[in-house]
């Protein structure tokens, strides 16, 4: 029996590049027009693809936002495990702050901070992402506790205490507070 490799997806090729363009375009549109301003037709136009390409990847907006948020968080906000919890939490906070002051970061914050008004699933999507990232952070905190670097710590609390002030500053201030 032979295998037909012509239909195998190659996420490292054109598919990956198109997906990256779509993710970037989605964040640009949200940064410019808000969450409700993101329409698939405008997204396709901005990314220079057909509308069918967008619908094929993300049949609905929740799927689109889930993917865009997860990708942004995973590539922009590091949760390292160097063995030094102070270094890792400092890097985590710094990467969050750097990401948050960008237009894409502000767009992500708009999505994550959206209130649950029942009209769409974006609040749920944001909660899913935060839960997943909080789980990653909890595993890192648990390893630090096992290594004697920290007392028992709840990731949701640590995250809120570290990220909350940065979110407030980013959302309330116009000037950049970080230097590269």
C-alpha atoms as a printed R data frame, in Angstrom:
    type eleno elety resid chain resno       x      y      z
1   ATOM     1    CA   UNK     A     1   0.000  0.000  0.000
2   ATOM     2    CA   UNK     A     2   1.390  3.407 -0.935
3   ATOM     3    CA   UNK     A     3   0.827  6.606  0.966
4   ATOM     4    CA   UNK     A     4  -0.298  9.720 -0.880
5   ATOM     5    CA   UNK     A     5   1.857 12.483  0.656
6   ATOM     6    CA   UNK     A     6   0.464 15.178 -1.633
7   ATOM     7    CA   UNK     A     7  -2.370 15.868  0.847
8   ATOM     8    CA   UNK     A     8  -0.169 16.035  3.947
9   ATOM     9    CA   UNK     A     9  -0.164 19.491  5.520
10  ATOM    10    CA   UNK     A    10   3.176 21.200  5.846
11  ATOM    11    CA   UNK     A    11   2.865 23.604  8.769
12  ATOM    12    CA   UNK     A    12   6.374 24.877  8.104
13  ATOM    13    CA   UNK     A    13   5.617 25.982  4.552
14  ATOM    14    CA   UNK     A    14   3.070 28.232  2.950
15  ATOM    15    CA   UNK     A    15   0.370 27.179  5.418
16  ATOM    16    CA   UNK     A    16   2.424 28.479  8.346
17  ATOM    17    CA   UNK     A    17   3.194 31.758  6.600
18  ATOM    18    CA   UNK     A    18  -0.452 32.370  5.723
19  ATOM    19    CA   UNK     A    19  -1.514 31.550  9.278
20  ATOM    20    CA   UNK     A    20   1.082 33.965 10.673
21  ATOM    21    CA   UNK     A    21  -0.154 36.725  8.345
22  ATOM    22    CA   UNK     A    22  -3.743 36.071  9.399
23  ATOM    23    CA   UNK     A    23  -2.896 36.124 13.114
24  ATOM    24    CA   UNK     A    24  -0.954 39.370 12.746
25  ATOM    25    CA   UNK     A    25  -3.715 40.939 10.671
26  ATOM    26    CA   UNK     A    26  -6.354 39.919 13.220
27  ATOM    27    CA   UNK     A    27  -4.441 41.612 16.032
28  ATOM    28    CA   UNK     A    28  -3.877 44.731 13.908
29  ATOM    29    CA   UNK     A    29  -7.581 45.016 13.135
30  ATOM    30    CA   UNK     A    30  -8.582 44.527 16.784
31  ATOM    31    CA   UNK     A    31  -5.995 47.120 17.858
32  ATOM    32    CA   UNK     A    32  -7.379 49.609 15.306
33  ATOM    33    CA   UNK     A    33 -11.117 48.896 15.421
34  ATOM    34    CA   UNK     A    34 -11.801 46.945 18.593
35  ATOM    35    CA   UNK     A    35 -13.026 43.387 18.895
36  ATOM    36    CA   UNK     A    36 -16.327 44.020 17.175
37  ATOM    37    CA   UNK     A    37 -14.495 45.608 14.239
38  ATOM    38    CA   UNK     A    38 -12.926 42.309 13.216
39  ATOM    39    CA   UNK     A    39 -14.781 40.975 10.183
40  ATOM    40    CA   UNK     A    40 -13.568 37.980  8.196
41  ATOM    41    CA   UNK     A    41 -13.720 39.885  4.902
42  ATOM    42    CA   UNK     A    42 -11.479 42.647  6.267
43  ATOM    43    CA   UNK     A    43  -9.163 40.052  7.784
44  ATOM    44    CA   UNK     A    44  -8.822 38.214  4.485
45  ATOM    45    CA   UNK     A    45  -8.160 41.467  2.648
46  ATOM    46    CA   UNK     A    46  -5.532 42.625  5.139
47  ATOM    47    CA   UNK     A    47  -3.741 39.255  5.041
48  ATOM    48    CA   UNK     A    48  -4.104 39.105  1.237
49  ATOM    49    CA   UNK     A    49  -5.918 35.771  1.168
50  ATOM    50    CA   UNK     A    50  -9.369 34.648  0.147
51  ATOM    51    CA   UNK     A    51 -12.218 34.626  2.657
52  ATOM    52    CA   UNK     A    52 -12.444 30.854  2.270
53  ATOM    53    CA   UNK     A    53  -8.904 30.577  3.643
54  ATOM    54    CA   UNK     A    54  -9.979 32.331  6.843
55  ATOM    55    CA   UNK     A    55 -13.140 30.237  7.244
56  ATOM    56    CA   UNK     A    56 -11.225 27.029  6.556
57  ATOM    57    CA   UNK     A    57  -8.809 27.747  9.428
58  ATOM    58    CA   UNK     A    58 -11.337 29.220 11.838
59  ATOM    59    CA   UNK     A    59 -15.006 28.418 11.128
60  ATOM    60    CA   UNK     A    60 -16.050 30.947 13.792
61  ATOM    61    CA   UNK     A    61 -14.632 33.948 15.620
62  ATOM    62    CA   UNK     A    62 -14.184 32.062 18.899
63  ATOM    63    CA   UNK     A    63 -11.853 29.614 17.150
64  ATOM    64    CA   UNK     A    64  -9.973 32.513 15.584
65  ATOM    65    CA   UNK     A    65  -9.569 34.371 18.875
66  ATOM    66    CA   UNK     A    66  -8.643 31.174 20.741
67  ATOM    67    CA   UNK     A    67  -5.827 30.511 18.266
68  ATOM    68    CA   UNK     A    68  -4.625 34.111 18.060
69  ATOM    69    CA   UNK     A    69  -4.578 34.518 21.846
70  ATOM    70    CA   UNK     A    70  -2.830 31.208 22.476
71  ATOM    71    CA   UNK     A    71  -0.208 31.893 19.826
72  ATOM    72    CA   UNK     A    72   0.435 35.416 21.107
73  ATOM    73    CA   UNK     A    73   0.754 34.237 24.712
74  ATOM    74    CA   UNK     A    74   3.019 31.327 23.865
75  ATOM    75    CA   UNK     A    75   5.334 33.356 21.660
76  ATOM    76    CA   UNK     A    76   5.316 36.648 23.579
77  ATOM    77    CA   UNK     A    77   5.030 35.802 27.265
78  ATOM    78    CA   UNK     A    78   7.622 33.322 28.481
79  ATOM    79    CA   UNK     A    79   7.221 30.939 31.387
80  ATOM    80    CA   UNK     A    80  10.795 29.689 31.642
81  ATOM    81    CA   UNK     A    81  12.263 27.066 33.935
82  ATOM    82    CA   UNK     A    82  15.911 27.938 34.434
83  ATOM    83    CA   UNK     A    83  15.946 26.575 37.967
84  ATOM    84    CA   UNK     A    84  15.940 30.107 39.424
85  ATOM    85    CA   UNK     A    85  12.377 31.170 40.253
86  ATOM    86    CA   UNK     A    86  13.285 34.838 40.735
87  ATOM    87    CA   UNK     A    87  14.884 34.959 37.293
88  ATOM    88    CA   UNK     A    88  11.948 33.069 35.754
89  ATOM    89    CA   UNK     A    89   9.262 35.282 37.307
90  ATOM    90    CA   UNK     A    90  11.221 38.407 36.390
91  ATOM    91    CA   UNK     A    91  11.498 37.210 32.775
92  ATOM    92    CA   UNK     A    92   7.777 36.327 32.798
93  ATOM    93    CA   UNK     A    93   6.793 39.784 34.025
94  ATOM    94    CA   UNK     A    94   9.176 41.567 31.683
95  ATOM    95    CA   UNK     A    95   8.005 39.615 28.618
96  ATOM    96    CA   UNK     A    96   4.384 40.351 29.558
97  ATOM    97    CA   UNK     A    97   5.109 44.064 29.971
98  ATOM    98    CA   UNK     A    98   6.996 44.286 26.671
99  ATOM    99    CA   UNK     A    99   4.203 42.444 24.849
100 ATOM   100    CA   UNK     A   100   1.430 44.428 26.544
101 ATOM   101    CA   UNK     A   101   2.635 47.829 25.345
102 ATOM   102    CA   UNK     A   102   2.522 46.827 21.677
103 ATOM   103    CA   UNK     A   103  -0.617 47.374 19.587
104 ATOM   104    CA   UNK     A   104  -1.008 43.583 19.383
105 ATOM   105    CA   UNK     A   105  -0.621 43.324 23.158
106 ATOM   106    CA   UNK     A   106  -3.281 45.977 23.706
107 ATOM   107    CA   UNK     A   107  -5.572 44.057 21.363
108 ATOM   108    CA   UNK     A   108  -4.997 40.878 23.356
109 ATOM   109    CA   UNK     A   109  -5.752 42.730 26.594
110 ATOM   110    CA   UNK     A   110  -9.020 43.984 25.057
111 ATOM   111    CA   UNK     A   111 -10.011 40.398 24.367
112 ATOM   112    CA   UNK     A   112  -8.894 39.048 27.743
113 ATOM   113    CA   UNK     A   113 -10.559 41.821 29.716
114 ATOM   114    CA   UNK     A   114 -13.842 41.650 27.808
115 ATOM   115    CA   UNK     A   115 -16.831 41.332 30.091
116 ATOM   116    CA   UNK     A   116 -19.098 38.344 29.807
117 ATOM   117    CA   UNK     A   117 -22.257 39.897 28.439
118 ATOM   118    CA   UNK     A   118 -23.502 36.600 27.000
119 ATOM   119    CA   UNK     A   119 -23.457 37.872 23.416
120 ATOM   120    CA   UNK     A   120 -20.435 35.871 22.329
121 ATOM   121    CA   UNK     A   121 -17.912 33.383 23.604
122 ATOM   122    CA   UNK     A   122 -14.921 35.699 23.810
123 ATOM   123    CA   UNK     A   123 -15.001 35.914 27.583
124 ATOM   124    CA   UNK     A   124 -14.950 32.118 27.744
125 ATOM   125    CA   UNK     A   125 -12.075 31.988 25.243
126 ATOM   126    CA   UNK     A   126 -10.071 34.418 27.384
127 ATOM   127    CA   UNK     A   127 -10.773 32.396 30.526
128 ATOM   128    CA   UNK     A   128  -9.668 29.187 28.753
129 ATOM   129    CA   UNK     A   129  -6.373 30.798 27.785
130 ATOM   130    CA   UNK     A   130  -5.775 32.198 31.254
131 ATOM   131    CA   UNK     A   131  -6.540 28.797 32.782
132 ATOM   132    CA   UNK     A   132  -4.046 27.081 30.492
133 ATOM   133    CA   UNK     A   133  -1.336 29.661 31.128
134 ATOM   134    CA   UNK     A   134  -2.075 29.616 34.860
135 ATOM   135    CA   UNK     A   135  -1.611 25.834 34.785
136 ATOM   136    CA   UNK     A   136   1.830 26.292 33.181
137 ATOM   137    CA   UNK     A   137   2.743 28.872 35.791
138 ATOM   138    CA   UNK     A   138   1.490 26.602 38.597
139 ATOM   139    CA   UNK     A   139   3.732 23.769 37.399
140 ATOM   140    CA   UNK     A   140   6.698 26.176 37.454
141 ATOM   141    CA   UNK     A   141   5.804 27.415 40.945
142 ATOM   142    CA   UNK     A   142   5.423 23.827 42.167
143 ATOM   143    CA   UNK     A   143   8.923 22.962 40.918
144 ATOM   144    CA   UNK     A   144  10.266 26.021 42.759
145 ATOM   145    CA   UNK     A   145   8.481 24.883 45.927
146 ATOM   146    CA   UNK     A   146   9.967 21.392 45.577
147 ATOM   147    CA   UNK     A   147  13.417 22.990 45.167
148 ATOM   148    CA   UNK     A   148  12.916 25.027 48.355
149 ATOM   149    CA   UNK     A   149  12.861 28.361 46.506
150 ATOM   150    CA   UNK     A   150   9.278 29.288 47.422
151 ATOM   151    CA   UNK     A   151   6.595 28.398 49.905
152 ATOM   152    CA   UNK     A   152   3.433 26.900 48.432
153 ATOM   153    CA   UNK     A   153   2.003 29.473 46.048
154 ATOM   154    CA   UNK     A   154  -1.172 29.588 44.021
155 ATOM   155    CA   UNK     A   155  -0.494 30.581 40.416
156 ATOM   156    CA   UNK     A   156  -3.705 32.552 39.969
157 ATOM   157    CA   UNK     A   157  -2.750 34.768 42.932
158 ATOM   158    CA   UNK     A   158   0.899 35.150 41.843
159 ATOM   159    CA   UNK     A   159  -0.202 35.955 38.299
160 ATOM   160    CA   UNK     A   160  -2.704 38.544 39.503
161 ATOM   161    CA   UNK     A   161  -0.151 40.202 41.779
162 ATOM   162    CA   UNK     A   162   2.510 40.353 39.065
163 ATOM   163    CA   UNK     A   163   0.419 41.098 35.988
164 ATOM   164    CA   UNK     A   164  -2.327 43.259 37.494
165 ATOM   165    CA   UNK     A   165  -0.205 46.376 38.021
166 ATOM   166    CA   UNK     A   166   1.308 46.074 34.541
167 ATOM   167    CA   UNK     A   167  -2.143 45.753 32.961
168 ATOM   168    CA   UNK     A   168  -3.364 48.774 34.860
169 ATOM   169    CA   UNK     A   169  -0.354 50.827 33.816
170 ATOM   170    CA   UNK     A   170  -0.579 49.804 30.160
171 ATOM   171    CA   UNK     A   171  -4.310 50.434 29.932
172 ATOM   172    CA   UNK     A   172  -4.223 53.764 31.793
173 ATOM   173    CA   UNK     A   173  -1.059 55.345 30.424
174 ATOM   174    CA   UNK     A   174  -0.138 56.484 26.949
175 ATOM   175    CA   UNK     A   175   3.623 56.508 27.336
176 ATOM   176    CA   UNK     A   176   5.882 53.515 27.065
177 ATOM   177    CA   UNK     A   177   7.533 52.579 30.332
178 ATOM   178    CA   UNK     A   178   9.948 49.943 29.073
179 ATOM   179    CA   UNK     A   179  13.170 50.285 27.194
180 ATOM   180    CA   UNK     A   180  14.532 47.588 24.939
